């Protein structure tokens, strides 16, 4: 528990207020012994070689001003207690020690002390990893919940402020657009070692929670729109770096399960929110949904600030290097990220983060297709927020709360989708990877070749069974099939991209997030006029036809992807 608090935002505050005298890191404790591998420094005869250095063992001892001199001499004269070293994170088995490398300029690169270093997030206990994963999933659920929870209040807001339904829907569209813009900023920030994950999570989430208060109290429509945009923007770090946090802790073979559960949380949020708000708003007023957002997000924010440790290895090692320089008095100890960042300009960081992903989208047809496909199915999901009010209250006489209940089909769809997707990986992919390693990236799309057909089939069922002479449950079956297919396709695409473009994976995900959020925001605004002019059957059939074309493109990508990658200047050869 102390480890969770020590490296959390609360731990940082406590350490700052106490002058770093409590919640100490291993290097700051009086009985810390620098591992032997780090006490070996390059001799002056070969200062600039990183491979064949001759080393001498310097008797350098960490300097603690408050320590007794006798304790320091005792440490130099006698071997350190092995159990004490083990508890402090120092390996008691020399075979497990990691030999630090030396840069050409003589800088010793600070890395993990051993293969089982307890400060390495990959070595954390299963319970600790699950706790952090649970926080990220709950955080993501709350932010996505905040998007569609707005929808049931639109009719009342439109009447109160004297605006059209289309203008009233801007509050939802701006929120969705903003959490697409946010990752373009927060994703590159989280990759800067000095900042890490927590400095993008905690402060922005605190702002998010505080903004829920004026959102609930305002009676000014332009002000409400501004707040909704800011809520989406400051809630977006979970979308920007949630997957990165999992990759900080878990090996690649476990990432499939992590991303599957995380995607379930972010899909469930906007599906359950209209159901909750539909009943509460109908019994109170539209202000109520803002309080529901705060009641959900505030406890999660508190838990995060108390017990969410930093997971970025670059950030952890950078701070370790600083502590070692302080306690040893040596100025040759640096983390790898410090050395890398010293050679990167702000221009290079901007190009890699903001321009490169769009360049790849324009010049690489495989990436462009995945961006368009994911944006389309994501936009279709949000178009249902505008479609349901034209179907269930009109045809089946549902009230405001009841008209949101079809969103519960997402829960059923997720049960089937997550089970089939993770089961496929467990039974077929996992054993093959364990034996032969990861194969061609296109094989991540295999299960999507079959389940992607559920998207247009489900849409056609929904489109042509929303009639008074057909029970409403039939259209809900169509929705279940559609959501099953959408979840699976998005998961397969998100597993495909990083294998094909590992160097640009983070920026590509941020660009993909922006594209699908921008299209979803557009769908919120144009879908109801489309459904009113074309009718629900024809409008939904149009969307279904587009997904049929994309399913065909998925087959082309699966069978011709290797040739496309061979001609790409971005793909890893």
GROMACS .gro file of N, CA, C and O in nm, residues 2-3 6 15 19-30 66 88:
model
   72
    2UNK      N    1   0.199   0.121   0.074
    2UNK     CA    2   0.287   0.237   0.078
    2UNK      C    3   0.342   0.269  -0.060
    2UNK      O    4   0.356   0.387  -0.095
    3UNK      N    5   0.372   0.165  -0.140
    3UNK     CA    6   0.422   0.189  -0.274
    3UNK      C    7   0.319   0.259  -0.361
    3UNK      O    8   0.353   0.344  -0.444
    6UNK      N    9   0.306   0.625  -0.227
    6UNK     CA   10   0.431   0.699  -0.243
    6UNK      C   11   0.444   0.764  -0.380
    6UNK      O   12   0.488   0.879  -0.392
   15UNK      N   13   0.542   1.423   0.004
   15UNK     CA   14   0.688   1.430  -0.002
   15UNK      C   15   0.734   1.576  -0.016
   15UNK      O   16   0.833   1.618   0.044
   19UNK      N   17   0.955   1.780   0.271
   19UNK     CA   18   1.093   1.787   0.226
   19UNK      C   19   1.151   1.649   0.194
   19UNK      O   20   1.269   1.623   0.219
   20UNK      N   21   1.068   1.561   0.139
   20UNK     CA   22   1.110   1.425   0.102
   20UNK      C   23   1.164   1.345   0.221
   20UNK      O   24   1.257   1.266   0.208
   21UNK      N   25   1.103   1.363   0.338
   21UNK     CA   26   1.148   1.291   0.457
   21UNK      C   27   1.059   1.170   0.488
   21UNK      O   28   1.095   1.090   0.575
   22UNK      N   29   0.947   1.157   0.421
   22UNK     CA   30   0.860   1.042   0.441
   22UNK      C   31   0.831   0.981   0.304
   22UNK      O   32   0.858   1.041   0.200
   23UNK      N   33   0.774   0.860   0.305
   23UNK     CA   34   0.746   0.787   0.182
   23UNK      C   35   0.871   0.781   0.094
   23UNK      O   36   0.870   0.819  -0.024
   24UNK      N   37   0.979   0.733   0.152
   24UNK     CA   38   1.108   0.735   0.084
   24UNK      C   39   1.118   0.627  -0.023
   24UNK      O   40   1.063   0.518  -0.009
   25UNK      N   41   1.193   0.657  -0.126
   25UNK     CA   42   1.229   0.559  -0.227
   25UNK      C   43   1.351   0.481  -0.177
   25UNK      O   44   1.422   0.527  -0.086
   26UNK      N   45   1.377   0.364  -0.235
   26UNK     CA   46   1.491   0.283  -0.186
   26UNK      C   47   1.621   0.361  -0.180
   26UNK      O   48   1.698   0.349  -0.083
   27UNK      N   49   1.650   0.443  -0.281
   27UNK     CA   50   1.777   0.516  -0.285
   27UNK      C   51   1.787   0.622  -0.175
   27UNK      O   52   1.896   0.671  -0.146
   28UNK      N   53   1.675   0.660  -0.115
   28UNK     CA   54   1.675   0.765  -0.014
   28UNK      C   55   1.685   0.711   0.128
   28UNK      O   56   1.697   0.788   0.223
   29UNK      N   57   1.678   0.580   0.144
   29UNK     CA   58   1.681   0.520   0.277
   29UNK      C   59   1.826   0.502   0.324
   29UNK      O   60   1.917   0.482   0.243
   30UNK      N   61   1.845   0.506   0.454
   30UNK     CA   62   1.979   0.506   0.509
   30UNK      C   63   2.055   0.377   0.484
   30UNK      O   64   2.177   0.377   0.476
   66UNK      N   65   2.230   1.332   0.697
   66UNK     CA   66   2.181   1.306   0.831
   66UNK      C   67   2.228   1.172   0.886
   66UNK      O   68   2.190   1.132   0.994
   88UNK      N   69   1.510  -0.372   0.007
   88UNK     CA   70   1.527  -0.239  -0.048
   88UNK      C   71   1.522  -0.238  -0.200
   88UNK      O   72   1.538  -0.134  -0.263
   0.00000   0.00000   0.00000
